[in-house]
Coordinates of C-alpha atoms in Angstrom, one line a residue:
M169 CA 0.0 0.0 0.0
W170 CA 2.8 2.4 0.9
I171 CA 4.5 1.7 -2.3
T172 CA 1.3 2.6 -4.2
I173 CA 0.9 5.8 -2.3
Y174 CA 4.6 6.6 -3.0
Y175 CA 4.2 6.2 -6.7
I176 CA 0.8 8.0 -6.9
F177 CA 2.1 11.0 -5.0
S178 CA 5.4 11.1 -6.9
Y179 CA 3.5 11.2 -10.2
I180 CA 1.2 13.9 -9.0
I181 CA 4.0 16.1 -7.9
F182 CA 5.9 15.4 -11.2
F183 CA 3.1 16.2 -13.6
Y184 CA 1.8 19.1 -11.5
S185 CA 5.3 20.7 -11.7
I186 CA 5.5 20.1 -15.5
I187 CA 2.0 21.6 -16.1
A188 CA 2.8 24.6 -13.9
M189 CA 6.1 25.3 -15.7
L190 CA 4.4 24.9 -19.1
A191 CA 1.7 27.3 -18.1
L192 CA 4.3 29.9 -16.9
L193 CA 6.3 29.3 -20.2
Y194 CA 3.1 30.0 -22.2
L195 CA 2.5 33.2 -20.2
A196 CA 6.1 34.2 -20.8
I197 CA 5.7 33.7 -24.6
R198 CA 2.5 35.6 -24.7
S199 CA 4.1 38.4 -22.6
S200 CA 7.1 38.6 -24.9
I201 CA 4.8 38.9 -27.9
A202 CA 2.8 41.6 -26.2
Q203 CA 6.0 43.4 -25.3
K204 CA 7.2 43.2 -28.9
R205 CA 3.9 44.5 -30.2
L206 CA 3.8 47.4 -27.8
L207 CA 7.4 48.4 -28.6
I208 CA 6.5 48.5 -32.3
D209 CA 3.0 49.8 -32.3
A210 CA 2.7 52.0 -29.3
P211 CA 4.0 55.6 -29.6
D212 CA 6.5 57.0 -27.2
D213 CA 5.4 58.9 -24.1
E214 CA 5.8 62.4 -25.6
T215 CA 3.6 61.4 -28.6
I216 CA 0.9 60.0 -26.3
R217 CA 1.1 63.2 -24.2
Y218 CA 0.8 65.5 -27.2
T219 CA -2.1 63.6 -28.7
L220 CA -4.2 63.2 -25.5
K221 CA -3.5 66.7 -24.2
S222 CA -5.2 68.3 -27.2
S223 CA -7.9 65.7 -27.8
P224 CA -11.5 66.5 -27.0
I225 CA -12.2 62.9 -26.1
T226 CA -9.6 62.6 -23.4
P227 CA -11.7 61.6 -20.3
A228 CA -11.6 63.0 -16.8
V229 CA -9.9 60.8 -14.2
S230 CA -10.2 60.9 -10.4
I231 CA -7.4 59.4 -8.3
I232 CA -8.8 57.9 -5.0
A233 CA -6.2 57.3 -2.4
P234 CA -7.2 56.0 1.1
A235 CA -5.0 57.1 4.0
H236 CA -4.8 55.8 7.6
N237 CA -1.9 56.9 9.9
E238 CA 0.4 57.9 7.0
E239 CA 2.1 60.9 8.7
K240 CA 5.6 59.9 7.6
T241 CA 4.9 59.8 3.9
I242 CA 1.6 61.6 3.3
L243 CA 3.0 64.9 2.0
D244 CA 5.5 63.4 -0.4
N245 CA 2.9 61.0 -1.7
V246 CA 0.2 63.7 -2.2
Y247 CA 2.7 65.9 -4.0
S248 CA 3.4 62.9 -6.3
L249 CA -0.3 62.4 -7.0
L250 CA -0.7 66.1 -7.8
G251 CA 2.4 66.3 -9.9
I252 CA 1.5 63.8 -12.6
Y253 CA 1.0 64.9 -16.2
Y254 CA -2.6 64.9 -17.4
P255 CA -5.0 67.6 -18.6
N256 CA -8.1 66.7 -16.6
F257 CA -7.8 64.9 -13.3
D258 CA -8.4 65.4 -9.6
V259 CA -7.1 63.8 -6.4
I260 CA -9.4 62.5 -3.7
V261 CA -7.5 61.6 -0.5
V262 CA -9.7 59.7 1.9
N263 CA -8.6 60.0 5.6
D264 CA -9.9 56.8 7.2
G265 CA -10.1 57.9 10.8
S266 CA -6.3 58.5 11.3
T267 CA -5.2 58.8 14.9
D268 CA -1.8 60.4 14.0
K269 CA -1.1 63.8 12.3
T270 CA -2.1 62.7 8.8
L271 CA -5.1 65.0 8.5
D272 CA -3.4 67.9 10.4
L273 CA -0.4 67.8 8.0
L274 CA -2.6 67.8 5.0
I275 CA -4.7 70.8 6.3
E276 CA -1.5 72.8 7.1
E277 CA 0.5 72.0 4.0
F278 CA -2.2 72.4 1.4
K279 CA -4.2 75.2 3.1
L280 CA -7.3 73.1 3.3
K281 CA -10.7 74.5 4.2
E282 CA -13.9 72.6 5.0
V283 CA -16.5 72.9 2.2
P284 CA -20.1 71.7 1.5
F285 CA -20.3 68.4 -0.4
I286 CA -22.7 66.0 -2.1
N287 CA -22.5 62.4 -1.0
L288 CA -24.0 60.4 -3.9
K289 CA -24.2 57.2 -1.8
R290 CA -23.9 55.0 -4.8
V291 CA -21.9 52.3 -2.9
P292 CA -21.8 51.4 0.8
S293 CA -19.3 53.1 3.0
K294 CA -18.9 54.5 6.5
P295 CA -20.3 58.1 6.9
I296 CA -18.3 61.0 5.5
K297 CA -17.8 63.6 8.3
R298 CA -16.1 66.5 6.4
V299 CA -14.7 67.4 3.0
F300 CA -11.8 69.8 2.4
K301 CA -10.6 71.8 -0.5
S302 CA -7.5 74.0 -0.8
E303 CA -7.6 77.7 -0.8
D304 CA -4.4 77.7 -2.8
E305 CA -5.0 77.6 -6.6
R306 CA -2.0 75.4 -7.1
F307 CA -3.8 72.6 -5.3
S308 CA -7.3 73.2 -6.7
Q309 CA -7.3 69.5 -7.9
L310 CA -7.0 68.2 -4.3
T311 CA -10.0 67.0 -2.3
V312 CA -9.6 65.5 1.2
V313 CA -12.4 63.4 2.6
D314 CA -12.5 62.8 6.4
K315 CA -14.6 59.8 7.2
E316 CA -15.4 57.5 10.1
P317 CA -13.0 54.6 10.3
G318 CA -14.1 51.6 8.2
G319 CA -11.2 49.3 9.1
H320 CA -10.6 48.4 5.4
K321 CA -9.1 50.1 2.4
S322 CA -12.1 49.1 0.3
D323 CA -14.5 51.1 2.6
S324 CA -12.4 54.2 2.0
T325 CA -12.3 53.7 -1.7
N326 CA -16.1 53.4 -1.7
A327 CA -16.3 56.7 0.2
G328 CA -14.2 58.3 -2.5
L329 CA -16.4 56.8 -5.2
N330 CA -19.4 58.5 -3.5
I331 CA -18.1 61.9 -4.3
C332 CA -16.3 61.0 -7.5
M333 CA -17.7 62.7 -10.6
S334 CA -15.2 61.4 -13.3
K335 CA -15.8 58.9 -16.0
Y336 CA -12.8 56.9 -14.8
F337 CA -11.1 56.6 -11.4
V338 CA -7.7 55.3 -10.2
S339 CA -7.6 53.2 -7.1
T340 CA -4.2 53.6 -5.4
D341 CA -2.6 53.7 -2.0
V342 CA -1.5 57.0 -0.6
D343 CA 2.0 55.7 0.0
C344 CA 2.5 55.1 -3.7
I345 CA 4.7 57.3 -5.9
L346 CA 3.3 57.6 -9.4
E347 CA 5.3 58.2 -12.5
P348 CA 4.3 61.5 -14.2
M349 CA 3.1 59.8 -17.4
A350 CA 1.1 57.1 -15.6
L351 CA -2.4 58.3 -16.5
Y352 CA -1.5 59.1 -20.1
R353 CA -0.2 55.5 -20.6
M354 CA -3.4 54.0 -19.1
I355 CA -5.9 56.3 -20.9
W356 CA -4.1 55.5 -24.2
H357 CA -5.3 51.9 -23.8
V358 CA -8.8 53.1 -23.0
I359 CA -9.3 55.1 -26.1
N360 CA -7.5 52.6 -28.4
T361 CA -9.8 49.6 -27.9
H362 CA -12.8 48.4 -29.7
N363 CA -14.8 47.2 -26.7
P364 CA -15.4 49.4 -23.6
M365 CA -12.4 49.4 -21.3
I366 CA -13.4 48.6 -17.8
G367 CA -10.0 48.2 -16.2
V368 CA -6.3 48.9 -16.8
G369 CA -3.5 47.7 -14.7
A370 CA 0.0 49.0 -14.6
T371 CA 3.4 47.7 -13.5
M372 CA 4.4 48.5 -9.9
L373 CA 7.8 48.1 -8.3
M374 CA 9.3 48.5 -4.8
L375 CA 10.1 52.0 -3.7
N376 CA 12.5 50.6 -1.0
G377 CA 16.1 51.7 -1.8
C378 CA 15.0 54.4 -4.2
V379 CA 15.6 58.1 -3.7
I380 CA 12.7 60.6 -4.1
Q381 CA 12.6 64.3 -4.6
N382 CA 9.5 66.5 -4.8
G383 CA 7.3 63.4 -4.8
R384 CA 9.1 61.7 -7.7
V385 CA 11.6 58.9 -7.9
V386 CA 14.9 60.4 -9.0
E387 CA 17.1 57.4 -8.3
A388 CA 15.7 53.9 -9.0
K389 CA 17.7 51.3 -7.1
V390 CA 17.1 47.8 -5.8
S391 CA 17.3 47.8 -2.0
N392 CA 20.3 46.4 -0.2
N393 CA 17.8 44.9 2.3
P394 CA 17.2 41.3 1.1
L395 CA 13.4 41.3 1.8
P396 CA 12.5 44.2 -0.6
A397 CA 14.9 42.8 -3.1
F398 CA 13.1 39.5 -3.1
Q399 CA 9.8 41.4 -3.4
Q400 CA 11.2 43.4 -6.3
L401 CA 11.9 40.3 -8.2
E402 CA 8.5 38.8 -7.3
Y403 CA 6.7 42.0 -8.6
M404 CA 8.7 42.0 -11.8
R405 CA 7.7 38.4 -12.6
S406 CA 4.1 39.0 -11.7
F407 CA 3.6 42.2 -13.8
L408 CA 6.0 41.6 -16.7
I409 CA 5.2 38.0 -17.3
G410 CA 2.0 36.9 -15.4
K411 CA -0.3 39.9 -15.9
L412 CA 1.0 41.0 -19.2
G413 CA 0.6 37.4 -20.5
W414 CA -3.0 37.1 -19.2
S415 CA -3.9 40.5 -20.6
S416 CA -3.1 39.3 -24.1
H417 CA -6.2 37.1 -23.8
N418 CA -8.3 39.8 -22.0
T419 CA -8.2 37.6 -18.9
L420 CA -6.3 39.6 -16.3
P421 CA -6.7 37.8 -13.0
N422 CA -6.6 41.0 -11.0
I423 CA -5.7 44.7 -11.3
S424 CA -3.5 45.6 -8.4
G425 CA -5.1 47.5 -5.5
G426 CA -1.9 49.6 -5.4
F427 CA -2.6 51.2 -8.7
G428 CA -5.3 50.5 -11.3
L429 CA -7.7 52.4 -13.4
F430 CA -11.4 51.5 -13.6
D431 CA -14.6 52.6 -15.3
T432 CA -16.6 54.3 -12.5
E433 CA -20.0 53.4 -13.7
T434 CA -19.1 49.7 -14.1
V435 CA -17.7 49.6 -10.6
V436 CA -20.7 51.3 -9.1
K437 CA -23.2 49.0 -10.9
S438 CA -21.1 46.0 -9.7
G439 CA -21.8 47.1 -6.1
G440 CA -18.5 48.8 -5.3
Y441 CA -15.8 47.3 -3.3
D442 CA -16.5 44.6 -0.7
Q443 CA -16.1 46.5 2.6
V444 CA -14.5 43.6 4.5
S445 CA -12.6 41.8 1.7
L446 CA -8.9 41.2 2.3
A447 CA -8.4 40.8 -1.4
E448 CA -10.4 43.7 -2.7
D449 CA -8.5 44.0 -6.0
V450 CA -9.2 40.4 -7.2
D451 CA -12.7 40.6 -5.7
M452 CA -13.5 43.9 -7.5
L453 CA -12.3 42.6 -10.9
L454 CA -14.4 39.5 -10.6
R455 CA -17.5 41.5 -9.6
M456 CA -17.0 43.6 -12.7
V457 CA -16.6 40.6 -14.9
T458 CA -19.6 38.9 -13.4
Y459 CA -21.7 42.1 -14.0
M460 CA -20.6 42.5 -17.6
E461 CA -21.2 38.8 -18.4
N462 CA -24.6 38.7 -16.7
T463 CA -25.7 41.8 -18.7
G464 CA -24.3 40.5 -21.9
Q465 CA -21.9 43.4 -22.4
K466 CA -18.5 43.2 -24.2
Y467 CA -15.5 44.6 -22.3
S468 CA -11.7 44.9 -22.4
L469 CA -9.0 44.7 -19.8
A470 CA -5.4 45.9 -20.3
Q471 CA -2.0 45.9 -18.7
V472 CA 0.6 48.6 -19.1
P473 CA 4.1 47.1 -19.2
Q474 CA 5.9 50.4 -18.3
V475 CA 6.6 51.0 -14.6
S476 CA 4.0 53.6 -13.6
C477 CA 3.9 53.3 -9.8
W478 CA 6.3 52.7 -6.9
T479 CA 5.2 51.3 -3.6
E480 CA 7.0 50.8 -0.3
G481 CA 7.0 47.1 0.6
P482 CA 7.4 45.5 4.0
Y483 CA 11.0 45.9 5.2
N484 CA 11.1 43.4 8.0
I485 CA 10.0 39.8 8.6
R486 CA 7.1 40.8 10.9
L487 CA 5.5 43.2 8.4
L488 CA 6.0 40.8 5.5
Y489 CA 4.5 37.9 7.6
R490 CA 1.4 40.0 8.4
Q491 CA 0.9 41.1 4.8
R492 CA 1.3 37.6 3.3
I493 CA -1.0 36.0 5.9
R494 CA -3.6 38.6 4.9
W495 CA -3.1 37.8 1.2
G496 CA -3.5 34.0 1.9
R497 CA -6.7 34.6 3.7
G498 CA -7.9 36.9 1.0
L499 CA -7.3 34.3 -1.7
C500 CA -9.5 31.9 0.3
E501 CA -12.2 34.6 0.4
V502 CA -12.0 35.0 -3.4
I503 CA -12.3 31.3 -4.0
S504 CA -15.2 31.0 -1.6
N505 CA -17.1 34.1 -2.7
H506 CA -16.8 33.5 -6.4
R507 CA -17.0 29.7 -6.5
K508 CA -19.9 29.8 -8.9
L509 CA -17.6 31.2 -11.6
F510 CA -15.2 28.2 -11.5
F511 CA -15.1 26.1 -14.7
N512 CA -18.1 28.1 -15.8
F513 CA -17.6 29.5 -19.3
R514 CA -20.9 31.4 -18.9
Y515 CA -18.6 33.9 -17.2
G516 CA -16.2 34.0 -20.1
K517 CA -12.5 33.0 -19.9
H518 CA -12.3 34.2 -16.3
G519 CA -14.7 31.5 -15.2
G520 CA -13.4 28.8 -17.6
I521 CA -9.7 29.4 -17.5
T522 CA -8.4 32.1 -15.2
L523 CA -10.1 31.1 -11.9
P524 CA -9.3 27.4 -12.3
Y525 CA -5.7 28.4 -12.9
I526 CA -5.7 30.5 -9.7
F527 CA -7.1 27.6 -7.8
L528 CA -4.8 24.9 -9.2
F529 CA -1.5 26.8 -9.3
E530 CA -1.8 29.6 -6.8
F531 CA -4.1 28.2 -4.1
M532 CA -3.1 24.6 -4.3
A533 CA 0.7 25.2 -4.7
P534 CA 1.5 25.9 -1.0
I535 CA -0.6 22.8 0.0
L536 CA 1.2 20.5 -2.4
E537 CA 4.6 22.0 -1.6
V538 CA 4.3 21.4 2.1
S539 CA 2.8 17.9 1.5
G540 CA 5.8 17.2 -0.7
F541 CA 8.2 18.4 2.0
I542 CA 6.5 16.1 4.6
F543 CA 6.5 13.3 2.1
M544 CA 10.3 13.8 1.6
I545 CA 10.9 13.7 5.3
W546 CA 9.0 10.4 5.5
L547 CA 11.1 8.9 2.7
L548 CA 14.2 10.0 4.5
L549 CA 13.2 8.3 7.6
I550 CA 12.5 5.0 5.8
D551 CA 15.6 5.4 3.6
A552 CA 13.5 5.3 0.4
V553 CA 14.6 8.5 -1.4
N554 CA 15.4 8.1 -5.1
W555 CA 18.1 10.7 -5.1
N556 CA 18.6 10.7 -8.8
T557 CA 14.9 11.4 -9.5
A558 CA 14.7 14.0 -6.7
L559 CA 17.8 15.9 -7.9
V560 CA 16.5 15.9 -11.5
I561 CA 13.1 17.3 -10.5
F562 CA 14.6 19.9 -8.2
G563 CA 17.3 20.9 -10.7
M564 CA 14.6 21.3 -13.4
I565 CA 12.4 23.5 -11.3
Y566 CA 15.4 25.6 -10.1
V567 CA 16.9 26.1 -13.6
F568 CA 13.4 27.1 -14.8
S569 CA 13.0 29.6 -12.0
L570 CA 16.4 31.2 -12.8
S571 CA 15.5 31.3 -16.5
L572 CA 12.3 33.2 -15.7
T573 CA 14.3 35.8 -13.8
F574 CA 16.7 36.3 -16.7
L575 CA 13.7 36.6 -19.1
V576 CA 12.2 39.3 -16.8
L577 CA 15.4 41.2 -16.8
I578 CA 15.6 41.0 -20.6
F579 CA 12.0 42.4 -20.8
D580 CA 12.8 45.2 -18.4
Y581 CA 16.0 46.1 -20.3
A582 CA 14.3 46.0 -23.7
T583 CA 11.5 48.3 -22.7
K584 CA 13.7 50.5 -20.6
S585 CA 10.7 51.1 -18.4
V586 CA 13.0 51.7 -15.4
K587 CA 16.0 54.0 -15.6
W588 CA 18.1 52.3 -12.9
K589 CA 20.8 54.4 -11.4
S590 CA 23.2 51.5 -11.9
T591 CA 21.6 49.0 -14.2
W592 CA 24.1 46.2 -13.8
R593 CA 24.3 46.7 -10.0
S594 CA 20.5 46.5 -9.7
Y595 CA 20.3 43.4 -12.0
T596 CA 23.1 41.7 -10.1
K597 CA 21.2 42.2 -6.8
L598 CA 18.1 40.7 -8.5
I599 CA 20.0 37.7 -9.8
V600 CA 21.5 37.0 -6.4
A601 CA 18.0 37.2 -5.0
A602 CA 16.8 34.7 -7.6
V603 CA 19.6 32.3 -6.6
F604 CA 18.6 32.2 -3.0
E605 CA 14.9 32.8 -3.3
P606 CA 13.9 29.0 -3.5
F607 CA 15.8 28.3 -0.2
I608 CA 14.9 31.4 1.9
Y609 CA 12.1 33.6 0.6
H610 CA 9.8 31.1 -1.1
P611 CA 9.4 28.7 1.9
F612 CA 8.6 31.7 4.1
I613 CA 5.9 32.9 1.7
T614 CA 4.5 29.4 1.4
T615 CA 4.2 29.1 5.2
C616 CA 2.5 32.5 5.4
S617 CA -0.1 31.4 2.8
L618 CA -0.9 28.3 4.7
I619 CA -1.4 30.2 7.9
G620 CA -3.7 32.5 6.0
Y621 CA -5.7 29.5 4.9
F622 CA -6.0 28.2 8.5
N623 CA -7.1 31.7 9.6
F624 CA -9.9 31.6 7.0
L625 CA -11.0 28.1 8.2
R626 CA -11.0 29.3 11.8
N627 CA -12.7 32.6 10.8
R628 CA -9.8 34.6 12.2
G629 CA -7.6 37.4 10.8
K630 CA -10.5 39.4 9.3
E631 CA -9.0 42.8 10.3
W632 CA -7.1 44.8 7.8
K633 CA -4.0 46.4 9.2
P634 CA -2.0 48.9 7.0
I635 CA 1.7 48.3 6.6
K636 CA 3.8 50.6 8.7
R637 CA 6.0 52.8 6.5
K638 CA 9.5 54.0 7.0
G639 CA 9.4 56.4 4.0
A640 CA 11.9 56.5 1.1
K641 CA 15.2 58.3 1.1
K642 CA 14.8 62.0 0.1
R643 CA 17.2 64.2 -1.9
V644 CA 17.1 67.7 -0.6
E645 CA 18.7 70.3 -2.9
E646 CA 18.9 74.1 -2.8
G647 CA 15.9 75.6 -4.5
N648 CA 13.8 72.4 -4.4
E649 CA 10.9 74.2 -2.8
A650 CA 10.6 76.4 -5.9
D651 CA 10.9 73.4 -8.1
Q652 CA 8.1 71.6 -6.2
N653 CA 5.8 74.6 -6.4
S654 CA 6.4 75.1 -10.1
Q655 CA 5.5 71.6 -11.1
F656 CA 1.8 72.3 -10.5
T657 CA 1.6 75.2 -12.9
S658 CA 1.7 73.1 -16.1
N659 CA 1.2 69.5 -15.0
A660 CA -0.8 68.5 -18.1

């Protein structure tokens, strides 16, 4: 019997690994084709800016950025949001019951004054207490919403939606630093598609290790801290291979909650964000897809390969542990709440392909990996390890993982989406991270995912706790205050 179990489990692990690698290889191929097409067909940033700036069909966009106890980074990040290039946008910062100086700093820095407001109440959220606008014309695009604490980012985003008047909105985190051309790049996809565009994702990278000035990244570097370096590599694979590959089939599995553009009406009609979801980005996309499929409407989803947003990731084990447990529990919520979509082509490719893939190769992967580890220990105890087979399988997976890393770096170098201060030094750090990732980082992430699963089964860990920020390095130069003030006079 034990021999039978041994062979069955060995074959399961072997074929599961082969299928997973083939799926990733296919996504990499699709991503490379998309990259090549975009490099050939898409105009450069300046052409996009010139075209959209003068076009009468360029839509208005609202940037909604929830904030909770962000006093260390709030001013730099709001300046970043206000300093992007786009002719018709506004910024809605939603203060979710901060207990530190977040709101006070905003009021003082941007000369805010309480104003009357209209709460459209299109989606559920905790009550809005006050709305502020700036008395300084330079910051006329800024609105600050002060609301009762909702405990989740999604509740704050819903509050922003209730006062949003734009055709499209961007959901982001207030700790994110946006590239000046971010909106132009995303809207270019919106106006160059046959079917209505309901969502656009963009590439995000780690802010850790970078240097900012006047709310912009002026020196892009990979952090010397191993944890952000591992995350940098993880993000690059996710956005430049995974999401770009899926987007070529109009089947994006999610649009990152850190930075994504959505059609406002579609989100509202889909019920807005789930107020208690720990995976609000995946949940919102599936709500939109479900709504569009149920109403028989055609739609498009897109992914921008250029880096358009920088976010500060967890910089120590405790914060990373907390974040990834939350992600693990959130994945369980998505699978449970949207189970009717699985293997159901009535909901398009998302139901028939994307969600089954998420279940088999994202949800099941930690379970099978830990099962395989336990199985390996058992084989060691009974001295039944086939070392030749084990080494071949491990070597195959390890070489494939390194190959994906090199492919990602080639993509990044070819598109020149990031102007690294020292390209080869940054790439060397990422390669070193890739070498050690399977032995250090990946087992830790797998463990966190499983703990998140157990929390879901025990109905624990529902609370959403924002990641504590250190803030990025700042470059302060003589005359920078004048530079900062001048960037708002012609930010289109």
